[in-house]
CSV table of C-alpha atoms and ligand atoms in Angstrom, one decimal:
chain,number,residue,atom,x,y,z
A,1,MET,CA,19.8,-50.1,-2.0
A,2,LEU,CA,21.0,-47.3,0.4
A,3,MET,CA,18.2,-45.0,1.3
A,4,ARG,CA,17.4,-42.1,3.6
A,5,GLY,CA,14.1,-42.8,5.4
A,6,GLY,CA,13.0,-39.7,7.3
A,7,THR,CA,15.9,-38.7,9.5
A,8,SER,CA,17.5,-42.1,9.4
A,9,ARG,CA,19.6,-43.9,6.8
A,10,GLY,CA,19.8,-47.6,6.1
A,11,ALA,CA,20.5,-50.4,3.7
A,12,TYR,CA,17.3,-51.9,2.2
A,13,PHE,CA,17.3,-55.5,1.1
A,14,LEU,CA,15.0,-58.1,-0.4
A,15,ALA,CA,14.7,-61.0,2.1
A,16,GLU,CA,15.5,-63.4,-0.8
A,17,ASP,CA,18.9,-61.8,-1.2
A,18,LEU,CA,19.9,-62.5,2.4
A,19,PRO,CA,20.6,-65.8,4.2
A,20,ALA,CA,17.4,-67.3,5.7
A,21,ASP,CA,19.2,-68.3,8.9
A,22,PRO,CA,19.0,-65.3,11.2
A,23,ASP,CA,22.5,-65.8,12.7
A,24,ALA,CA,24.1,-66.0,9.3
A,25,ARG,CA,22.0,-63.0,8.1
A,26,ASP,CA,23.0,-60.9,11.2
A,27,ALA,CA,26.7,-61.7,10.8
A,28,LEU,CA,26.5,-60.6,7.1
A,29,LEU,CA,24.7,-57.4,8.0
A,30,LEU,CA,27.2,-56.5,10.7
A,31,SER,CA,29.9,-56.8,8.1
A,32,VAL,CA,28.0,-54.9,5.5
A,33,MET,CA,27.4,-52.0,7.9
A,34,GLY,CA,31.0,-52.1,9.1
A,35,GLY,CA,30.6,-53.1,12.7
A,36,PRO,CA,31.4,-53.5,15.4
A,37,ASP,CA,33.4,-50.3,15.2
A,38,GLU,CA,32.6,-46.8,16.4
A,39,ARG,CA,33.2,-45.3,13.0
A,40,GLN,CA,31.9,-48.3,11.0
A,41,ILE,CA,34.9,-47.5,8.8
A,42,ASP,CA,34.7,-50.8,6.9
A,43,GLY,CA,31.1,-50.6,5.8
A,44,LEU,CA,28.0,-48.6,4.9
A,45,GLY,CA,27.0,-47.5,8.4
A,46,GLY,CA,27.6,-43.9,9.6
A,47,GLY,CA,28.8,-44.5,13.1
A,48,HIS,CA,25.5,-43.6,14.8
A,49,PRO,CA,22.4,-45.7,15.6
A,50,LEU,CA,20.4,-43.6,13.2
A,51,THR,CA,22.7,-44.5,10.3
A,52,SER,CA,23.2,-48.1,11.1
A,53,LYS,CA,19.8,-49.5,10.1
A,54,VAL,CA,18.5,-52.2,7.8
A,55,ALA,CA,15.1,-52.9,6.2
A,56,VAL,CA,14.3,-56.4,4.9
A,57,LEU,CA,11.3,-56.7,2.6
A,58,SER,CA,9.4,-59.6,1.2
A,59,PRO,CA,5.9,-60.1,-0.3
A,60,SER,CA,3.3,-60.4,2.6
A,61,ALA,CA,1.2,-63.5,3.2
A,62,ASP,CA,-1.1,-61.2,5.3
A,63,PRO,CA,-4.2,-60.2,3.1
A,64,ARG,CA,-4.1,-56.8,4.8
A,65,ALA,CA,-0.6,-56.1,3.5
A,66,ASP,CA,1.3,-56.0,0.3
A,67,VAL,CA,4.8,-56.3,1.8
A,68,ASP,CA,6.4,-57.4,5.1
A,69,TYR,CA,9.0,-55.0,6.5
A,70,LEU,CA,11.4,-56.4,9.0
A,71,PHE,CA,13.5,-53.7,10.7
A,72,LEU,CA,17.0,-54.5,12.1
A,73,GLN,CA,19.1,-52.2,14.2
A,74,VAL,CA,22.7,-52.9,13.7
A,75,ALA,CA,24.7,-51.9,16.8
A,76,VAL,CA,27.6,-49.7,16.2
A,77,ASP,CA,29.9,-50.6,19.1
A,78,ARG,CA,29.1,-54.3,19.7
A,79,PRO,CA,28.5,-57.3,17.4
A,80,GLU,CA,24.7,-57.2,17.7
A,81,VAL,CA,21.8,-57.0,15.3
A,82,SER,CA,18.4,-56.6,17.0
A,83,SER,CA,14.8,-57.1,15.8
A,84,ARG,CA,13.4,-55.9,19.1
A,85,GLN,CA,12.3,-52.5,17.9
A,86,ASN,CA,10.5,-51.0,14.9
A,87,CYS,CA,11.5,-47.9,13.0
A,88,GLY,CA,9.1,-45.4,11.6
A,89,ASN,CA,11.7,-43.3,9.8
A,90,ILE,CA,13.2,-46.2,7.8
A,91,LEU,CA,9.5,-47.1,7.2
A,92,ALA,CA,9.3,-44.0,5.0
A,93,GLY,CA,11.6,-45.7,2.4
A,94,VAL,CA,9.8,-49.0,2.4
A,95,GLY,CA,7.0,-48.1,0.0
A,96,PRO,CA,9.4,-46.6,-2.6
A,97,PHE,CA,11.8,-49.5,-2.3
A,98,ALA,CA,8.9,-52.0,-2.7
A,99,VAL,CA,8.0,-50.2,-6.0
A,100,GLU,CA,11.7,-50.0,-7.1
A,101,ARG,CA,12.1,-53.7,-6.7
A,102,GLY,CA,8.8,-54.6,-8.3
A,103,LEU,CA,7.1,-56.0,-5.2
A,104,VAL,CA,4.2,-53.6,-5.7
A,105,PRO,CA,3.1,-52.2,-9.1
A,106,ALA,CA,3.3,-48.4,-9.3
A,107,GLY,CA,0.2,-46.4,-10.0
A,108,GLU,CA,0.3,-43.8,-12.9
A,109,GLU,CA,0.1,-40.9,-10.5
A,110,ARG,CA,0.4,-42.2,-6.9
A,111,THR,CA,1.0,-45.5,-5.2
A,112,ALA,CA,-0.2,-46.7,-1.8
A,113,VAL,CA,1.7,-49.6,-0.3
A,114,ARG,CA,0.2,-51.6,2.6
A,115,ILE,CA,2.9,-52.7,4.9
A,116,ARG,CA,3.1,-55.2,7.7
A,117,MET,CA,5.7,-54.2,10.2
A,118,VAL,CA,7.1,-57.6,11.2
A,119,ASN,CA,8.8,-56.4,14.4
A,120,SER,CA,5.6,-55.2,16.0
A,121,GLY,CA,2.9,-56.9,14.0
A,122,GLY,CA,1.4,-53.5,13.3
A,123,LEU,CA,0.2,-52.2,9.9
A,124,ALA,CA,1.0,-49.0,8.0
A,125,THR,CA,0.2,-47.5,4.7
A,126,ALA,CA,2.7,-45.4,2.8
A,127,ALA,CA,1.5,-43.2,-0.1
A,128,PHE,CA,3.7,-41.3,-2.4
A,129,ALA,CA,3.9,-39.9,-6.0
A,130,THR,CA,4.7,-42.2,-8.9
A,131,PRO,CA,4.3,-40.0,-12.0
A,132,GLY,CA,4.4,-42.2,-15.1
A,133,GLY,CA,4.7,-45.3,-12.9
A,134,ARG,CA,8.2,-44.4,-11.4
A,135,VAL,CA,9.0,-43.2,-7.9
A,136,ASP,CA,9.9,-39.5,-8.0
A,137,TYR,CA,12.0,-38.5,-5.0
A,138,THR,CA,12.1,-34.8,-5.8
A,139,GLY,CA,9.7,-32.4,-4.2
A,140,ASP,CA,9.4,-29.4,-2.0
A,141,THR,CA,8.7,-31.0,1.4
A,142,GLY,CA,11.3,-30.3,4.0
A,143,ILE,CA,11.6,-32.2,7.3
A,144,ALA,CA,13.6,-30.9,10.3
A,145,GLY,CA,16.9,-32.6,10.6
A,146,VAL,CA,17.4,-33.2,6.8
A,147,PRO,CA,18.9,-30.5,4.5
A,148,GLY,CA,16.9,-29.6,1.4
A,149,THR,CA,13.6,-30.9,0.3
A,150,ALA,CA,12.2,-34.1,-1.3
A,151,ALA,CA,8.9,-35.7,-2.2
A,152,PRO,CA,6.5,-36.3,0.7
A,153,VAL,CA,5.7,-39.9,1.8
A,154,THR,CA,2.5,-40.0,3.9
A,155,LEU,CA,2.5,-42.7,6.6
A,156,GLU,CA,-0.8,-43.8,8.2
A,157,PHE,CA,-1.1,-46.2,11.1
A,158,PRO,CA,-4.4,-47.8,12.1
A,159,PRO,CA,-4.9,-48.3,15.9
A,160,VAL,CA,-2.1,-50.3,17.5
A,161,GLU,CA,-3.2,-53.6,18.9
A,162,GLY,CA,-2.3,-54.0,22.5
A,163,ALA,CA,-2.4,-51.5,25.4
A,164,LEU,CA,-1.5,-47.9,24.8
A,165,LEU,CA,-0.5,-47.8,28.4
A,166,PRO,CA,1.4,-51.1,28.9
A,167,THR,CA,1.8,-50.8,32.7
A,168,GLY,CA,-2.0,-50.4,33.0
A,169,ASN,CA,-1.5,-47.1,34.8
A,170,VAL,CA,-1.7,-43.5,33.5
A,171,ARG,CA,1.3,-42.7,35.8
A,172,ASP,CA,3.9,-44.7,37.6
A,173,ASP,CA,6.4,-43.6,40.1
A,174,ILE,CA,10.0,-44.9,39.4
A,175,ASP,CA,12.8,-43.8,41.8
A,176,GLY,CA,10.7,-40.9,42.9
A,177,VAL,CA,10.2,-39.7,39.3
A,178,PRO,CA,6.6,-39.6,37.8
A,179,VAL,CA,6.5,-41.4,34.4
A,180,THR,CA,4.0,-42.4,31.9
A,181,CYS,CA,4.8,-45.5,29.9
A,182,VAL,CA,3.2,-45.5,26.5
A,183,ASP,CA,3.3,-47.7,23.4
A,184,ASN,CA,1.9,-46.3,20.2
A,185,GLY,CA,4.1,-48.4,18.0
A,186,MET,CA,7.3,-47.8,20.1
A,187,PRO,CA,7.6,-48.5,23.8
A,188,THR,CA,8.5,-45.1,25.3
A,189,VAL,CA,8.8,-43.7,28.9
A,190,LEU,CA,7.7,-40.1,29.2
A,191,THR,CA,9.1,-38.0,32.0
A,192,ALA,CA,9.1,-34.3,32.7
A,193,ALA,CA,12.6,-32.9,32.1
A,194,ALA,CA,12.1,-30.7,35.3
A,195,SER,CA,11.6,-33.8,37.4
A,196,LEU,CA,15.1,-34.9,36.4
A,197,GLY,CA,16.7,-31.5,37.2
A,198,VAL,CA,17.2,-30.4,33.5
A,199,THR,CA,15.2,-27.9,31.5
A,200,GLY,CA,14.5,-30.1,28.4
A,201,TYR,CA,16.0,-27.4,26.1
A,202,GLU,CA,19.6,-28.6,26.4
A,203,ALA,CA,21.6,-29.7,23.3
A,204,PRO,CA,21.7,-33.5,22.9
A,205,ALA,CA,25.5,-33.5,23.4
A,206,ASP,CA,25.1,-31.7,26.8
A,207,LEU,CA,22.5,-34.2,27.9
A,208,GLU,CA,24.6,-37.2,26.9
A,209,GLU,CA,27.6,-35.8,28.9
A,210,ASN,CA,25.4,-35.3,32.0
A,211,THR,CA,26.3,-38.6,33.7
A,212,ALA,CA,24.2,-37.9,36.7
A,213,LEU,CA,21.2,-37.6,34.4
A,214,THR,CA,22.1,-40.6,32.1
A,215,GLY,CA,22.7,-42.8,35.2
A,216,ARG,CA,19.2,-42.0,36.5
A,217,LEU,CA,17.7,-42.5,33.1
A,218,HIS,CA,19.4,-45.9,32.9
A,219,ALA,CA,17.9,-47.0,36.2
A,220,ILE,CA,14.4,-45.7,35.4
A,221,ARG,CA,14.5,-47.5,32.0
A,222,LEU,CA,15.4,-50.9,33.5
A,223,LYS,CA,12.5,-50.6,36.0
A,224,ALA,CA,10.1,-49.3,33.4
A,225,GLY,CA,11.0,-52.2,31.0
A,226,ARG,CA,9.9,-54.7,33.6
A,227,LEU,CA,6.7,-52.7,34.4
A,228,MET,CA,5.9,-52.6,30.7
A,229,GLY,CA,6.2,-56.4,30.4
A,230,LEU,CA,9.5,-56.2,28.3
A,231,GLY,CA,11.6,-58.1,30.9
A,232,ASP,CA,15.2,-57.3,31.3
A,233,VAL,CA,16.0,-54.4,28.9
A,234,THR,CA,19.6,-54.0,29.8
A,235,ASP,CA,20.8,-54.8,26.3
A,236,THR,CA,17.8,-53.8,24.3
A,237,THR,CA,17.0,-50.5,22.5
A,238,VAL,CA,13.5,-50.3,23.9
A,239,PRO,CA,11.9,-48.7,25.8
A,240,LYS,CA,13.1,-45.2,24.7
A,241,LEU,CA,13.0,-42.3,27.1
A,242,THR,CA,11.6,-38.9,26.2
A,243,LEU,CA,12.0,-35.8,28.4
A,244,LEU,CA,9.2,-33.3,28.1
A,245,ALA,CA,9.1,-29.6,28.6
A,246,PRO,CA,6.7,-26.8,27.7
A,247,PRO,CA,6.9,-25.8,24.0
A,248,ARG,CA,9.1,-22.8,23.1
A,249,ASP,CA,8.4,-22.3,19.3
A,250,GLY,CA,4.7,-22.5,18.9
A,251,GLY,CA,4.4,-26.3,19.1
A,252,ALA,CA,2.6,-28.5,21.5
A,253,ILE,CA,5.6,-29.8,23.6
A,254,THR,CA,9.4,-29.8,23.6
A,255,THR,CA,11.2,-33.2,23.6
A,256,ARG,CA,14.6,-34.7,24.1
A,257,THR,CA,14.6,-38.5,23.4
A,258,PHE,CA,17.2,-41.1,24.4
A,259,ILE,CA,17.2,-44.0,22.0
A,260,PRO,CA,18.2,-45.2,24.7
A,261,VAL,CA,21.9,-44.3,25.1
A,262,ARG,CA,22.4,-41.6,22.4
A,263,CYS,CA,20.2,-38.5,22.6
A,264,HIS,CA,18.2,-38.3,19.3
A,265,PRO,CA,19.1,-35.1,17.2
A,266,SER,CA,15.4,-35.0,16.4
A,267,ILE,CA,12.8,-37.7,17.3
A,268,GLY,CA,11.7,-41.0,15.9
A,269,VAL,CA,8.4,-41.2,14.1
A,270,LEU,CA,6.8,-43.9,16.3
A,271,GLY,CA,8.5,-42.3,19.3
A,272,ALA,CA,6.7,-39.1,18.4
A,273,ALA,CA,3.5,-41.1,18.0
A,274,GLY,CA,3.8,-42.2,21.6
A,275,VAL,CA,4.4,-38.6,22.8
A,276,ALA,CA,1.4,-37.4,20.8
A,277,ALA,CA,-0.8,-40.1,22.2
A,278,GLY,CA,0.4,-39.7,25.7
A,279,LEU,CA,-0.3,-36.0,25.8
A,280,ARG,CA,-3.9,-36.7,25.0
A,281,VAL,CA,-4.4,-39.0,28.0
A,282,GLU,CA,-5.8,-37.1,30.9
A,283,GLY,CA,-3.4,-37.1,33.9
A,284,ALA,CA,-0.4,-38.4,31.9
A,285,VAL,CA,3.0,-37.0,32.5
A,286,GLY,CA,3.4,-34.0,30.1
A,287,ALA,CA,-0.3,-33.5,29.5
A,288,ASP,CA,-0.1,-30.5,31.8
A,289,LEU,CA,2.9,-29.1,30.0
A,290,ALA,CA,1.4,-29.4,26.5
A,291,HIS,CA,-0.3,-26.8,24.4
A,292,LEU,CA,-2.7,-28.9,22.2
A,293,PRO,CA,-4.7,-27.2,19.5
A,294,ALA,CA,-8.4,-27.3,20.2
A,295,GLY,CA,-10.6,-29.4,17.8
A,296,SER,CA,-7.6,-31.0,16.0
A,297,ASP,CA,-5.6,-34.2,16.2
A,298,LEU,CA,-2.5,-32.4,15.1
A,299,VAL,CA,0.5,-32.3,17.5
A,300,ARG,CA,3.6,-30.3,16.7
A,301,VAL,CA,6.4,-32.1,18.6
A,302,GLU,CA,9.4,-29.8,19.1
A,303,HIS,CA,12.8,-31.5,19.1
A,304,PRO,CA,16.5,-30.4,19.0
A,305,THR,CA,16.5,-29.6,15.3
A,306,GLY,CA,13.0,-28.3,14.8
A,307,PHE,CA,9.6,-30.0,14.9
A,308,LEU,CA,7.7,-33.0,13.7
A,309,ASP,CA,3.9,-32.6,12.9
A,310,ILE,CA,1.9,-35.8,13.7
A,311,GLU,CA,-1.8,-36.4,13.8
A,312,CYS,CA,-3.0,-38.7,16.6
A,313,GLY,CA,-6.5,-39.2,18.0
A,314,VAL,CA,-7.0,-40.9,21.3
A,315,GLY,CA,-10.3,-42.5,22.5
A,316,THR,CA,-11.2,-45.2,24.9
A,317,ASP,CA,-12.0,-48.9,24.5
A,318,THR,CA,-15.1,-50.6,25.9
A,319,ALA,CA,-13.2,-51.1,29.2
A,320,GLY,CA,-12.6,-47.3,29.4
A,321,ARG,CA,-8.8,-47.7,28.7
A,322,PRO,CA,-7.2,-45.1,26.4
A,323,VAL,CA,-6.5,-46.2,22.8
A,324,ALA,CA,-4.9,-44.4,19.9
A,325,ARG,CA,-7.4,-44.3,17.0
A,326,ARG,CA,-5.3,-43.3,14.0
A,327,THR,CA,-1.8,-41.8,13.7
A,328,ALA,CA,-0.5,-40.1,10.5
A,329,VAL,CA,2.7,-38.3,9.6
A,330,VAL,CA,4.4,-36.9,6.6
A,331,ARG,CA,8.1,-37.9,6.0
A,332,THR,CA,10.4,-37.9,3.0
A,333,ALA,CA,12.7,-40.6,1.7
A,334,ARG,CA,15.4,-40.7,-0.9
A,335,LYS,CA,17.2,-43.3,-2.9
A,336,ILE,CA,20.9,-42.6,-2.4
A,337,PHE,CA,22.6,-45.6,-4.0
A,338,ASP,CA,21.6,-48.8,-5.7
A,339,GLY,CA,24.3,-51.5,-6.3
A,340,THR,CA,26.3,-54.3,-5.0
A,341,VAL,CA,27.8,-54.3,-1.5
A,342,PHE,CA,30.9,-56.3,-0.7
A,343,PRO,CA,31.0,-57.7,2.8
A,344,GLY,CA,34.4,-57.8,4.5
A,345,PHE,CA,35.4,-58.9,7.9
A,346,ARG,CA,32.8,-61.1,9.6
A,347,PRO,CA,32.8,-61.1,13.4
A,348,THR,CA,32.4,-64.6,14.9
A,349,SER,CA,31.1,-63.6,18.3
B,1,NQM,O1,10.5,-44.1,16.5
B,1,NQM,C1,15.3,-44.0,16.3
B,1,NQM,C2,14.6,-43.0,14.2
B,1,NQM,C3,14.3,-43.9,15.3
B,1,NQM,C4,13.2,-44.7,15.4
B,1,NQM,C5,15.1,-44.8,17.5
B,1,NQM,C6,12.0,-44.2,14.7
B,1,NQM,C7,10.7,-44.3,15.3
B,1,NQM,O2,14.6,-41.8,14.3
B,1,NQM,O3,9.7,-44.6,14.6
B,1,NQM,O4,12.0,-43.8,13.5
B,1,NQM,O5,14.2,-44.5,18.2
B,1,NQM,O6,16.0,-45.7,17.6
B,1,NQM,O7,14.9,-43.5,13.1
C-alpha cells in the first residue's frame, strides 16, 4: 500500500510478503522504489529521501505492542537501504495500515494501535477514527507541508530508554561551534544558525547550495556521531542536524534541519521531538533563543513551510540527568494506492 504518513510518503508492506533475508529484501525494495536513480523513474519513489521510504509491519511478540514497525530508508542516489534510523512521519500511517491489513481489529469509533518501533526499540501509540470499524482518512486537520486536510492521527511516545543527551554533556564544542546532541527518538545535533554564519530563516535550497555551510555541517556531524556513540556516520542518515534561530511567527523556535544532506522542507516528527526536548534543558544550545509558553509542554516548532506543534515534558532521572517524560504530536496519514507492485531492474551491488 502506498501511503502518505505526515509529510513523507512510503510503501507499506506486511513482513510476510517480503523476503525474510535482509539482502534479498533490500534488493527488492530498491527495485520497487526505482533506485538507485535521482528521479527514481522506474519505481514508486519520488526522487527525494522523504518520498523514498518503506514501512514493514508484522504482529508483535512484545506484550506491550500490537505490531512491530520496521522503517527502511531507501537511498535515492546509491544502492542502499538502511535500517539505522526511525521515522515518525511514516509512523503516522502504521496504525491505519495495521487495521487495513487486519493485524489489529478496528474499534467501532476509534482505534488505538500500540507499536514497537523496531529500529529504535521504542514504543508509540497511534490513535485515529474508525467509524463503523473502517479507517476514515477524511477530516479537517491540516499539517504544514501537505495540501488540504485529512483525519488526525495522534501519536504518543512514552519516555525513550537511553540517554536524552548521548554525549553526557548539555553542550559540546565541535570545531569551535557549540552544539547540543540530543536523542528523543532520533539522534540530532542542535546548533545555533548564527554560530554557523547563517540566519536560520533561509530557504532550504539556499542552504543546500551554501557549500561552505554544508562542508562545516558535514565535519561537525562526523565528530558528533562519534561523541554520540554512533561510530563512523559517514554513510548513515543519523545524526540529523538542526539549525536554530529565534521564532518569527509566534512559535517557540525556528528550525532548518539537514537529514543529513538534503535540507528538510519541514521537519521530521522525532527530529522535532529532539528539538522540543533540547530546548527544555537548561543551558542547551537554543534554550536561550526559544520562547517557551509558561506552564505548558507545548512547543510550536517553526520550519520552512509552517510549524509543527509537539508536546514534550522534560524532567530528571535519579542521577539528575535530563529525561523526556512524554512526547505527543498530531499528524495525518492517507491511503493513496493499494495494489500490486511489479519490481523491475535489480541492482546487484
Ligand atoms: O524525524 C525525515 C521525515 C523524516 C523523519 C528524516 C521523521 C522523524 O520527515 O520522525 O519523520 O529525518 O529523514 O519523514
